[in-house]
Short mmCIF file of C-alpha atoms in Angstrom, two decimals:
data_model
loop_
_atom_site.label_atom_id
_atom_site.label_comp_id
_atom_site.label_asym_id
_atom_site.label_seq_id
_atom_site.Cartn_x
_atom_site.Cartn_y
_atom_site.Cartn_z
CA UNK A 226 -4.53 5.97 28.35
CA UNK A 227 -6.21 2.66 27.50
CA UNK A 228 -4.42 -0.69 27.41
CA UNK A 229 -4.14 -1.80 23.80
CA UNK A 230 -3.69 -4.83 21.56
CA UNK A 231 -1.79 -4.51 18.27
CA UNK A 232 -3.21 -6.52 15.36
CA UNK A 233 -0.84 -6.94 12.43
CA UNK A 234 -2.70 -7.48 9.15
CA UNK A 235 -1.26 -9.90 6.58
CA UNK A 236 -4.15 -9.29 4.18
CA UNK A 237 -6.91 -11.60 5.43
CA UNK A 238 -10.46 -10.65 4.49
CA UNK A 239 -11.50 -11.21 8.13
CA UNK A 240 -8.82 -9.22 9.97
CA UNK A 241 -11.43 -6.62 10.93
CA UNK A 242 -13.36 -9.34 12.74
CA UNK A 243 -10.38 -9.96 15.04
CA UNK A 244 -10.46 -6.27 16.01
CA UNK A 245 -14.21 -6.33 16.53
CA UNK A 246 -13.98 -9.33 18.86
CA UNK A 247 -11.24 -7.62 20.90
CA UNK A 248 -13.32 -4.43 21.12
CA UNK A 249 -16.35 -6.51 22.19
CA UNK A 250 -14.22 -7.52 25.19
CA UNK A 251 -14.00 -3.74 25.90
CA UNK A 252 -10.29 -3.66 25.12
CA UNK A 253 -8.89 -1.06 22.72
CA UNK A 254 -7.01 -2.38 19.69
CA UNK A 255 -5.66 -1.13 16.38
CA UNK A 256 -5.04 -2.84 13.03
CA UNK A 257 -1.82 -1.98 11.21
CA UNK A 258 -0.14 -3.47 8.10
CA UNK A 259 2.20 -6.37 8.85
CA UNK A 260 5.17 -4.65 7.18
CA UNK A 261 5.59 -1.93 9.80
CA UNK A 262 9.23 -1.62 10.90
CA UNK A 263 10.82 -2.84 14.12
CA UNK A 264 11.34 0.80 15.12
CA UNK A 265 7.65 1.57 14.53
CA UNK A 266 6.66 -1.34 16.80
CA UNK A 267 9.09 -0.21 19.51
CA UNK A 268 7.64 3.32 19.38
CA UNK A 269 4.11 1.89 19.54
CA UNK A 270 5.02 -0.09 22.67
CA UNK A 271 6.97 2.72 24.33
CA UNK A 272 4.08 4.10 26.41
CA UNK A 273 3.78 0.77 28.26
CA UNK A 274 0.13 0.23 27.30
CA UNK A 275 0.73 -2.45 24.64
CA UNK A 276 -0.45 -5.68 26.29
CA UNK A 277 -0.31 -8.13 23.38
CA UNK A 278 0.03 -8.71 19.63
CA UNK A 279 -2.20 -10.72 17.27
CA UNK A 280 -0.95 -11.84 13.84
CA UNK A 281 -3.76 -12.22 11.28
CA UNK A 282 -4.39 -14.73 8.52
CA UNK A 283 -3.41 -14.30 4.87
CA UNK A 284 -3.99 -15.77 1.41
CA UNK A 285 -0.19 -16.17 0.92
CA UNK A 286 2.18 -19.05 1.71
CA UNK A 287 4.96 -18.46 4.26
CA UNK A 288 7.55 -20.48 2.36
CA UNK A 289 7.43 -18.20 -0.71
CA UNK A 290 10.45 -15.89 -0.79
CA UNK A 291 8.42 -12.71 -1.25
CA UNK A 292 6.05 -13.50 1.60
CA UNK A 293 5.55 -11.11 4.50
CA UNK A 294 6.94 -11.79 7.95
CA UNK A 295 6.04 -10.27 11.28
CA UNK A 296 8.52 -7.64 12.51
CA UNK A 297 11.02 -9.73 14.48
CA UNK A 298 10.81 -7.33 17.44
CA UNK A 299 7.26 -8.56 18.08
CA UNK A 300 8.81 -11.69 19.59
CA UNK A 301 11.23 -9.64 21.70
CA UNK A 302 8.84 -7.22 23.43
CA UNK A 303 7.98 -9.56 26.28
CA UNK A 304 4.21 -9.37 25.57
CA UNK A 305 1.95 -12.30 24.61
CA UNK A 306 1.58 -13.04 20.87
CA UNK A 307 -1.28 -14.95 19.20
CA UNK A 308 -0.85 -16.15 15.62
CA UNK A 309 -4.02 -16.99 13.68
CA UNK A 310 -3.81 -19.26 10.59
CA UNK A 311 -1.03 -17.63 8.50
CA UNK A 312 -0.06 -15.75 11.69
CA UNK A 313 0.70 -19.09 13.34
CA UNK A 314 2.65 -20.24 10.28
CA UNK A 315 4.87 -17.16 10.13
CA UNK A 316 5.41 -17.41 13.90
CA UNK A 317 6.51 -21.03 13.45
CA UNK A 318 8.83 -20.17 10.54
CA UNK A 319 10.40 -17.14 12.23
CA UNK A 320 11.01 -18.98 15.50
CA UNK A 321 12.64 -22.08 14.00
CA UNK A 322 9.80 -24.41 13.01
CA UNK A 323 8.76 -25.66 9.56
CA UNK A 324 5.74 -25.02 7.31
CA UNK A 325 4.85 -27.04 4.19
CA UNK A 326 2.10 -27.09 1.60
CA UNK A 327 -0.66 -29.45 2.67
CA UNK A 328 -1.80 -32.38 0.53
CA UNK A 329 -5.35 -31.74 1.68
CA UNK A 330 -6.81 -28.26 1.98
CA UNK A 331 -9.09 -27.61 4.95
CA UNK A 332 -11.83 -25.10 4.28
CA UNK A 333 -14.94 -24.76 6.42
CA UNK A 334 -16.15 -26.67 9.46
CA UNK A 335 -13.67 -28.82 11.40
CA UNK A 336 -13.48 -30.45 14.81
CA UNK A 337 -10.21 -29.77 16.63
CA UNK A 338 -8.87 -31.78 19.56
CA UNK A 339 -7.27 -29.71 22.32
CA UNK A 340 -4.02 -30.99 23.90
CA UNK A 341 -1.95 -30.15 26.96
CA UNK A 342 -4.36 -27.99 29.01
CA UNK A 343 -2.69 -24.77 27.86
CA UNK A 344 -3.67 -21.43 29.38
CA UNK A 345 -5.34 -20.44 26.11
CA UNK A 346 -7.69 -23.44 25.74
CA UNK A 347 -7.97 -24.82 29.29
CA UNK A 348 -11.62 -25.70 30.09
CA UNK A 349 -12.80 -24.34 26.72
CA UNK A 350 -14.53 -27.09 24.70
CA UNK A 351 -17.71 -27.67 22.70
CA UNK A 352 -17.92 -31.35 23.62
CA UNK A 353 -15.86 -34.17 25.10
CA UNK A 354 -15.20 -37.49 23.34
CA UNK A 355 -15.81 -40.83 25.08
CA UNK A 356 -12.01 -40.96 25.56
CA UNK A 357 -12.18 -37.68 27.48
CA UNK A 358 -10.66 -35.42 24.80
CA UNK A 359 -11.91 -31.82 24.69
CA UNK A 360 -13.11 -30.90 21.19
CA UNK A 361 -13.68 -27.52 19.53
CA UNK A 362 -16.02 -26.81 16.60
CA UNK A 363 -14.06 -24.38 14.44
CA UNK A 364 -13.75 -22.80 11.00
CA UNK A 365 -10.63 -23.59 8.96
CA UNK A 366 -9.31 -21.90 5.82
CA UNK A 367 -5.80 -23.08 4.91
CA UNK A 368 -3.77 -25.17 2.51
CA UNK A 369 -0.36 -24.99 4.20
CA UNK A 370 0.41 -26.31 7.67
CA UNK A 371 3.07 -26.34 10.37
CA UNK A 372 4.97 -29.63 10.15
CA UNK A 373 7.63 -29.05 12.80
CA UNK A 374 7.21 -27.10 16.05
CA UNK A 375 9.72 -24.34 16.84
CA UNK A 376 12.02 -24.92 19.84
CA UNK A 377 10.20 -24.33 23.15
CA UNK A 378 6.72 -24.98 21.70
CA UNK A 379 4.36 -27.85 22.52
CA UNK A 380 1.33 -29.22 20.70
CA UNK A 381 -1.91 -27.42 21.66
CA UNK A 382 -4.46 -28.72 19.11
CA UNK A 383 -4.80 -31.14 16.19
CA UNK A 384 -7.15 -32.51 13.53
CA UNK A 385 -6.71 -35.76 11.57
CA UNK A 386 -5.52 -33.84 8.47
CA UNK A 387 -3.61 -31.14 10.39
CA UNK A 388 -1.56 -32.75 13.20
CA UNK A 389 -0.35 -29.33 14.42
CA UNK A 390 -3.54 -27.19 14.48
CA UNK A 391 -2.36 -25.25 17.52
CA UNK A 392 0.94 -24.68 19.35
CA UNK A 393 2.05 -22.93 22.52
CA UNK A 394 5.23 -21.68 24.17
CA UNK A 395 3.78 -20.89 27.59
CA UNK A 396 7.04 -19.57 29.02
CA UNK A 397 7.04 -16.73 26.48
CA UNK A 398 3.20 -16.65 26.20
CA UNK A 399 3.27 -17.31 22.43
CA UNK A 400 0.26 -19.14 20.99
CA UNK A 401 -0.73 -20.17 17.47
CA UNK A 402 -4.01 -21.59 16.15
CA UNK A 403 -4.55 -22.83 12.59
CA UNK A 404 -8.31 -22.12 12.78
CA UNK A 405 -10.07 -18.75 12.88
CA UNK A 406 -11.44 -17.85 16.34
CA UNK A 407 -12.64 -14.45 15.05
CA UNK A 408 -15.45 -15.84 12.85
CA UNK A 409 -18.82 -16.80 14.30
CA UNK A 410 -18.53 -20.32 12.82
CA UNK A 411 -15.90 -21.08 15.50
CA UNK A 412 -18.34 -21.64 18.35
CA UNK A 413 -15.97 -20.86 21.25
CA UNK A 414 -13.96 -18.31 19.27
CA UNK A 415 -15.02 -15.37 21.40
CA UNK A 416 -14.10 -17.28 24.58
CA UNK A 417 -10.65 -18.04 23.16
CA UNK A 418 -9.97 -14.42 22.17
CA UNK A 419 -11.32 -13.14 25.51
CA UNK A 420 -9.01 -15.59 27.30
CA UNK A 421 -6.02 -14.31 25.34
CA UNK A 422 -6.80 -10.60 25.66
CA UNK A 423 -8.17 -10.38 29.21
CA UNK A 424 -6.32 -13.13 31.07
CA UNK A 425 -3.11 -13.94 29.21
CA UNK A 426 -2.42 -10.33 28.15
CA UNK A 427 -4.04 -8.89 31.30
CA UNK A 428 -5.55 -5.96 29.35
CA UNK A 429 -8.01 -3.78 31.30
CA UNK A 430 -11.55 -3.86 29.81
CA UNK A 431 -12.04 -0.10 30.01
CA UNK A 432 -13.00 0.69 26.40
CA UNK A 433 -16.65 1.72 27.02
CA UNK A 434 -18.72 4.10 24.87
CA UNK A 435 -20.30 5.98 27.77
CA UNK A 436 -16.81 6.91 28.98
CA UNK A 437 -15.65 7.61 25.43
CA UNK A 438 -17.97 10.64 25.13
CA UNK A 439 -16.10 12.71 27.71
CA UNK A 440 -12.73 11.73 26.19
CA UNK A 441 -13.92 12.56 22.66
CA UNK A 442 -15.53 15.87 23.69
CA UNK A 443 -12.33 16.98 25.38
CA UNK A 444 -10.25 15.96 22.34
CA UNK A 445 -12.55 17.81 19.91
CA UNK A 446 -12.41 20.97 22.04
CA UNK A 447 -8.60 20.79 22.16
CA UNK A 448 -8.36 20.26 18.39
CA UNK A 449 -10.87 22.90 17.30
CA UNK A 450 -10.43 25.63 19.91
CA UNK A 451 -12.67 28.56 18.99
CA UNK A 452 -12.70 27.78 15.23
CA UNK A 453 -15.78 26.71 13.26
CA UNK A 454 -16.56 23.27 11.81
CA UNK A 455 -18.60 22.21 8.77
CA UNK A 456 -20.00 18.67 8.41
CA UNK A 457 -21.78 16.94 5.53
CA UNK A 458 -24.85 15.37 7.12
CA UNK A 459 -26.23 12.46 5.11
CA UNK A 460 -28.86 11.25 7.57
CA UNK A 461 -26.95 7.97 7.97
CA UNK A 462 -25.78 6.67 11.32
CA UNK A 463 -22.12 7.69 11.03
CA UNK A 464 -22.59 11.34 10.06
CA UNK A 465 -25.51 11.70 12.49
CA UNK A 466 -23.52 10.40 15.46
CA UNK A 467 -20.53 12.54 14.43
CA UNK A 468 -22.80 15.62 14.29
CA UNK A 469 -24.31 14.88 17.72
CA UNK A 470 -20.88 14.31 19.28
CA UNK A 471 -19.29 17.44 17.79
CA UNK A 472 -22.35 19.52 18.73
CA UNK A 473 -22.02 18.21 22.31
CA UNK A 474 -18.41 19.45 22.27
CA UNK A 475 -18.62 22.84 20.53
CA UNK A 476 -22.32 23.74 20.08
CA UNK A 477 -22.90 26.54 17.55
CA UNK A 478 -19.35 26.34 16.22
CA UNK A 479 -20.71 23.43 14.12
CA UNK A 480 -22.72 23.92 10.91
CA UNK A 481 -24.09 20.86 9.12
CA UNK A 482 -24.84 20.81 5.39
CA UNK A 483 -27.54 18.32 4.43
CA UNK A 484 -27.45 17.65 0.68
CA UNK A 485 -30.70 16.07 -0.58
CA UNK A 486 -29.75 14.35 -3.84
CA UNK A 487 -33.30 13.20 -4.49
CA UNK A 488 -32.35 9.57 -3.82
CA UNK A 489 -33.24 9.37 -0.12
CA UNK A 490 -35.87 7.18 1.51
CA UNK A 491 -39.46 8.41 1.97
CA UNK A 492 -39.63 11.59 4.13
CA UNK A 493 -35.97 11.17 5.11
CA UNK A 494 -35.06 14.81 4.47
CA UNK A 495 -37.85 16.01 6.77
CA UNK A 496 -36.83 13.50 9.44
CA UNK A 497 -33.20 14.69 9.42
CA UNK A 498 -34.24 18.33 9.71
CA UNK A 499 -36.71 17.57 12.50
CA UNK A 500 -34.16 15.61 14.53
CA UNK A 501 -31.13 17.86 14.20
CA UNK A 502 -32.38 21.38 13.56
CA UNK A 503 -35.54 21.32 15.66
CA UNK A 504 -34.91 18.79 18.43
CA UNK A 505 -31.13 18.99 18.98
CA UNK A 506 -30.68 22.65 18.04
CA UNK A 507 -27.92 21.89 15.52
CA UNK A 508 -27.37 24.45 12.74
CA UNK A 509 -28.31 22.65 9.50
CA UNK A 510 -28.25 24.08 5.97
CA UNK A 511 -30.70 22.05 3.84
CA UNK A 512 -29.81 21.98 0.13
CA UNK A 513 -32.30 20.47 -2.35
CA UNK A 514 -30.02 19.42 -5.21
CA UNK A 515 -32.26 16.68 -6.62
CA UNK A 516 -32.59 18.31 -10.05
CA UNK A 517 -28.81 18.62 -10.36
CA UNK A 518 -28.20 14.98 -9.46
CA UNK A 519 -30.94 13.49 -11.66
CA UNK A 520 -29.80 15.70 -14.55
CA UNK A 521 -26.25 14.31 -14.42
CA UNK A 522 -27.50 10.73 -14.01
CA UNK A 523 -29.66 10.90 -17.14
CA UNK A 524 -28.81 8.05 -19.52
CA UNK A 525 -26.22 6.48 -17.16
CA UNK A 526 -26.78 2.79 -16.40
CA UNK A 527 -23.39 1.48 -15.20
CA UNK A 528 -23.37 1.07 -11.37
CA UNK A 529 -19.81 2.32 -10.83
CA UNK A 530 -20.40 5.29 -13.14
CA UNK A 531 -23.51 6.18 -11.13
CA UNK A 532 -21.56 6.01 -7.88
CA UNK A 533 -18.85 8.28 -9.28
CA UNK A 534 -21.34 10.85 -10.57
CA UNK A 535 -23.22 10.95 -7.24
CA UNK A 536 -19.95 11.29 -5.33
CA UNK A 537 -18.68 14.01 -7.66
CA UNK A 538 -21.92 16.04 -7.52
CA UNK A 539 -22.02 15.71 -3.73
CA UNK A 540 -18.52 17.23 -3.57
CA UNK A 541 -19.57 20.04 -5.91
CA UNK A 542 -22.71 20.96 -3.96
CA UNK A 543 -20.93 20.68 -0.63
CA UNK A 544 -18.04 22.86 -1.82
CA UNK A 545 -20.44 25.56 -3.00
CA UNK A 546 -22.09 25.66 0.43
CA UNK A 547 -18.77 25.47 2.28
CA UNK A 548 -17.47 28.54 0.45
CA UNK A 549 -20.37 30.53 1.90
CA UNK A 550 -19.23 29.59 5.44
CA UNK A 551 -16.06 31.67 5.39
CA UNK A 552 -15.29 31.20 9.08
CA UNK A 553 -15.17 27.38 8.90
CA UNK A 554 -11.65 26.03 9.34
CA UNK A 555 -12.48 22.35 9.89
CA UNK A 556 -14.22 19.70 7.80
CA UNK A 557 -15.84 16.99 9.94
CA UNK A 558 -16.52 13.54 8.48
CA UNK A 559 -18.22 10.42 9.77
CA UNK A 560 -15.25 8.23 8.80
CA UNK A 561 -15.23 5.05 10.92
CA UNK A 562 -12.48 2.53 11.62
CA UNK A 563 -13.33 0.00 8.85
CA UNK A 564 -12.90 2.85 6.30
CA UNK A 565 -9.48 3.62 7.79
CA UNK A 566 -8.39 -0.04 7.73
CA UNK A 567 -9.61 -0.55 4.14
CA UNK A 568 -7.84 2.62 2.95
CA UNK A 569 -4.59 1.52 4.62
CA UNK A 570 -4.92 -1.98 3.15
CA UNK A 571 -5.48 -0.56 -0.33
CA UNK A 572 -2.40 1.68 -0.05
CA UNK A 573 -0.09 -1.14 1.04
CA UNK A 574 -1.62 -3.74 -1.26
CA UNK A 575 -2.23 -6.03 1.73
CA UNK A 576 -5.99 -6.11 1.17
CA UNK A 577 -8.38 -5.70 -1.72
CA UNK A 578 -10.61 -2.63 -1.69
CA UNK A 579 -14.13 -3.74 -2.59
CA UNK A 580 -15.86 -0.33 -2.68
CA UNK A 581 -14.78 3.26 -2.31
CA UNK A 582 -16.42 5.51 0.30
CA UNK A 583 -17.41 8.96 -0.89
CA UNK A 584 -16.93 10.43 2.60
CA UNK A 585 -13.18 9.78 2.44
CA UNK A 586 -12.83 11.43 -0.96
CA UNK A 587 -11.00 14.59 -1.95
CA UNK A 588 -12.94 17.15 0.11
CA UNK A 589 -10.17 18.18 2.53
CA UNK A 590 -7.62 19.00 -0.19
CA UNK A 591 -9.99 20.97 -2.41
CA UNK A 592 -11.48 22.97 0.43
CA UNK A 593 -8.25 23.71 2.25
CA UNK A 594 -9.87 22.72 5.55
CA UNK A 595 -8.37 20.76 8.43
CA UNK A 596 -9.91 17.34 8.94
CA UNK A 597 -11.92 16.34 12.03
CA UNK A 598 -12.89 12.64 12.25
CA UNK A 599 -14.09 11.92 15.79
CA UNK A 600 -15.33 8.38 14.95
CA UNK A 601 -12.27 7.13 13.09
CA UNK A 602 -11.30 4.77 15.95
CA UNK A 603 -14.75 3.14 16.18
CA UNK A 604 -16.45 0.17 14.56
CA UNK A 605 -20.10 0.43 13.45
CA UNK A 606 -21.52 -1.29 16.51
CA UNK A 607 -19.51 1.08 18.72
CA UNK A 608 -20.83 4.07 16.74
CA UNK A 609 -24.38 2.87 17.42
CA UNK A 610 -23.65 2.47 21.15
CA UNK A 611 -22.21 5.98 21.16
CA UNK A 612 -25.28 7.37 19.39
CA UNK A 613 -27.62 5.95 22.03
CA UNK A 614 -25.33 7.27 24.80
CA UNK A 615 -25.53 10.72 23.15
CA UNK A 616 -29.34 10.62 23.28
CA UNK A 617 -30.14 9.93 19.63
CA UNK A 618 -33.35 7.88 19.10
CA UNK A 619 -32.78 4.11 19.18
CA UNK A 620 -34.79 3.55 15.98
CA UNK A 621 -32.60 6.04 14.12
CA UNK A 622 -29.27 4.75 15.46
CA UNK A 623 -30.17 1.12 14.76
CA UNK A 624 -31.59 1.71 11.30
CA UNK A 625 -30.41 -0.68 8.63
CA UNK A 626 -27.41 0.44 6.56
CA UNK A 627 -28.18 2.71 3.60
CA UNK A 628 -25.66 3.22 0.78
CA UNK A 629 -24.10 6.65 0.26
CA UNK A 630 -25.47 6.89 -3.32
CA UNK A 631 -28.90 6.11 -1.86
CA UNK A 632 -31.58 4.76 -4.16
CA UNK A 633 -29.20 5.45 -7.06
CA UNK A 634 -27.79 1.95 -6.64
CA UNK A 635 -31.15 0.35 -5.80
CA UNK A 636 -32.62 1.43 -9.14
CA UNK A 637 -31.07 -0.95 -11.64
CA UNK A 638 -29.87 0.79 -14.77
CA UNK A 639 -30.74 4.42 -15.48
CA UNK A 640 -31.99 6.53 -12.56
CA UNK A 641 -35.20 8.46 -13.27
CA UNK A 642 -37.25 10.57 -10.88
CA UNK A 643 -40.31 8.46 -11.68
CA UNK A 644 -38.44 5.28 -10.70
CA UNK A 645 -37.17 6.84 -7.46
CA UNK A 646 -40.69 7.91 -6.46
CA UNK A 647 -42.08 4.41 -7.05
CA UNK A 648 -39.21 2.74 -5.21
CA UNK A 649 -39.43 5.11 -2.22
CA UNK A 650 -43.06 4.21 -1.61
CA UNK A 651 -42.56 0.46 -2.13
CA UNK A 652 -39.53 0.44 0.20
CA UNK A 653 -41.44 2.37 2.89
CA UNK A 654 -44.27 -0.20 2.83
CA UNK A 655 -41.78 -3.08 3.16
CA UNK A 656 -39.99 -1.48 6.11
CA UNK A 657 -43.26 -0.52 7.81
CA UNK A 658 -44.56 -4.09 7.67
CA UNK A 659 -41.24 -5.50 8.89
CA UNK A 660 -41.44 -3.17 11.90
CA UNK A 661 -45.09 -4.08 12.55
CA UNK A 662 -44.68 -7.87 12.32
CA UNK A 663 -43.45 -9.57 15.49
CA UNK A 664 -41.90 -13.03 15.46
CA UNK A 665 -43.66 -14.97 18.27
CA UNK A 666 -40.60 -17.14 18.95
CA UNK A 667 -38.33 -14.19 19.82
CA UNK A 668 -40.77 -11.37 20.59
CA UNK A 669 -38.79 -9.14 18.19
CA UNK A 670 -39.99 -7.39 15.06
CA UNK A 671 -38.78 -8.75 11.74
CA UNK A 672 -37.03 -5.41 11.18
CA UNK A 673 -34.87 -6.10 14.24
CA UNK A 674 -34.36 -9.72 13.20
CA UNK A 675 -32.98 -8.72 9.80
CA UNK A 676 -29.66 -6.94 9.35
CA UNK A 677 -30.61 -5.15 6.15
CA UNK A 678 -33.87 -5.00 4.22
CA UNK A 679 -34.90 -2.91 1.22
CA UNK A 680 -36.69 -2.88 -2.12
CA UNK A 681 -34.94 -2.80 -5.50
CA UNK A 682 -36.47 -1.26 -8.63
CA UNK A 683 -36.17 -3.43 -11.76
CA UNK A 684 -36.39 -1.48 -15.02
CA UNK A 685 -38.54 -4.15 -16.68
CA UNK A 686 -42.28 -4.32 -17.17
CA UNK A 687 -44.54 -7.29 -16.74
CA UNK A 688 -48.15 -7.99 -17.66
CA UNK A 689 -50.71 -8.01 -14.88
CA UNK A 690 -54.45 -7.89 -14.30
CA UNK A 691 -56.17 -5.32 -12.08
CA UNK A 692 -59.94 -5.38 -11.92
CA UNK A 693 -61.09 -6.16 -15.45
CA UNK A 694 -58.11 -4.48 -17.11
CA UNK A 695 -54.70 -5.53 -18.29
CA UNK A 696 -51.70 -3.73 -16.78
CA UNK A 697 -48.16 -3.45 -18.05
CA UNK A 698 -46.13 -2.07 -15.14
CA UNK A 699 -42.83 -2.25 -13.31
CA UNK A 700 -41.38 -4.89 -10.97
CA UNK A 701 -39.72 -4.51 -7.55
CA UNK A 702 -37.63 -7.09 -5.74
CA UNK A 703 -37.58 -7.30 -1.95
CA UNK A 704 -34.27 -8.12 -0.26
CA UNK A 705 -33.79 -9.02 3.42
CA UNK A 706 -30.67 -10.63 4.88
CA UNK A 707 -29.36 -11.81 8.23
CA UNK A 708 -25.67 -11.51 9.05
CA UNK A 709 -23.34 -10.89 11.98
CA UNK A 710 -20.53 -9.26 10.02
CA UNK A 711 -21.82 -8.37 6.50
CA UNK A 712 -18.99 -10.43 5.01
CA UNK A 713 -21.31 -13.39 4.61
CA UNK A 714 -25.11 -13.18 4.73
CA UNK A 715 -28.12 -15.49 4.46
CA UNK A 716 -31.41 -14.40 2.96
CA UNK A 717 -33.99 -14.00 5.71
CA UNK A 718 -36.73 -16.62 5.83
CA UNK A 719 -39.54 -14.11 6.29
CA UNK A 720 -43.01 -15.54 7.02
CA UNK A 721 -45.11 -16.10 3.88
CA UNK A 722 -47.92 -14.12 5.49
CA UNK A 723 -45.62 -11.09 5.83
CA UNK A 724 -44.42 -11.33 2.23
CA UNK A 725 -48.01 -11.74 1.06
CA UNK A 726 -49.13 -8.62 2.91
CA UNK A 727 -46.18 -6.52 1.65
CA UNK A 728 -46.76 -7.65 -1.94
CA UNK A 729 -50.48 -6.92 -1.75
CA UNK A 730 -49.94 -3.46 -0.27
CA UNK A 731 -47.26 -2.46 -2.80
CA UNK A 732 -49.31 -3.58 -5.81
CA UNK A 733 -52.47 -1.93 -4.50
CA UNK A 734 -50.95 1.29 -3.14
CA UNK A 735 -48.11 2.05 -5.56
CA UNK A 736 -49.64 2.71 -8.95
CA UNK A 737 -47.06 1.72 -11.55
CA UNK A 738 -45.90 -1.53 -9.89
CA UNK A 739 -47.78 -4.75 -10.59
CA UNK A 740 -45.32 -7.46 -9.56
CA UNK A 741 -43.24 -8.10 -6.42
CA UNK A 742 -40.46 -10.72 -6.15
CA UNK A 743 -38.33 -11.86 -3.18
CA UNK A 744 -34.56 -12.32 -3.53
CA UNK A 745 -33.41 -15.65 -2.05
CA UNK A 746 -29.68 -15.29 -2.82
CA UNK A 747 -27.07 -15.55 -0.07
CA UNK A 748 -23.69 -13.78 0.11
CA UNK A 749 -21.57 -15.23 -1.38
CA UNK A 750 -22.11 -15.73 -4.29
CA UNK A 751 -24.41 -12.69 -4.47
CA UNK A 752 -23.70 -9.36 -2.74
CA UNK A 753 -26.20 -7.80 -0.35
CA UNK A 754 -26.89 -4.77 -2.54
CA UNK A 755 -27.77 -5.45 -6.19
CA UNK A 756 -25.37 -2.82 -7.56
#
């Protein structure tokens, strides 16, 4: 059994980042809704492996009557507790302090002065003032603030507009910070969370992907026994790593169904078949359902309607193939931990669901199969590490994210086969040039320096000139972003020479496109994908 940290989610949009930072310290953690009962928490702690609790932020105010509180037992378990933003405020309220609405809201960059040399912040500072005060560069997002410390607590940090920006009861190992150490904008945030998890909680850093393989293989074998498993292989990272892991555990008891909806990237279907069927020896059923998908998408322009149709048709095709595999008793899915957290948040109303995932749809119920989700405890970066450890090619495992509906949501408006063919070729040229262009400052390709890059098909025509003739053809937009967490993203400042080459190649090589644009919108206010 691994040591573990319990993260209680009060509905912050960045709760997942807390869990990712803890996992990056190689300590196992889980996110659960803040309204779990005292009995649930006691049961969770019963095995003796719970080493600490973190209380997340929230958009709510602690002094409202309907506001959530942490289960009181959290403060009675004898383990360290860290409250972040709202988590600090509810800790203060529940332990006898006071919280009030602030006259000045703090949002964004702030400089926090550390006080008292507490175990959490000792020797952690971004700079020192001439007076000798240690200062931290942090990210704030709050309107309310603690105005009176609970009994037993001392001041740990302050800003001019927030006199109590951090508090500590070192006897009980309770700490609260008003800023967000989980976001990258807090420069020493990782150091602070590592200090809490590894030193104050004393959790063992034994959550390592290489070791996880043997644990997961054993668990899959125990679950499945001698029964057969069916898995929908999309060619994306999650389903590919799930397939490789399950195949490592049970070999030919696994059959993958690869549904080609006609909206994949250039040569992607062939690549999937080559990797899994030929190189890894996995049983793969390849279904070309492109006509079925494009037929149902005819005349549909609304993005959410397109997503629903693609999801529905995927289920239909998959079900038809699954019925042929009469010995299959298990349905395997590439569900990962963020999907699980988002689904839980949506059920409890603690968090807003931004998008639905078609791989957590209604397949298990309609097929009457038991569910196998070997990646459901892992974040995306952990899935990638696992894929490499399983022997999958690095370039495949570290490919940029690709939406489940594929090019269906990168073709604005109605999806037509002609549009998909044009977009596939334009996108392939863009990705090829990103891979081939090395940034001299870092020695890395621009593909590796961007987090996600793709082309978008715009269903508008523009006038152009080719040779001596006038053209009236379609437009594509290029999109490339850099981000650490996909919650915020900056457009990538690609070299002009690279953009010039990509534009020239697309216009010259893809007949039907005569104009290329580059999207310079950041997230927010834009999203990364266009639809």
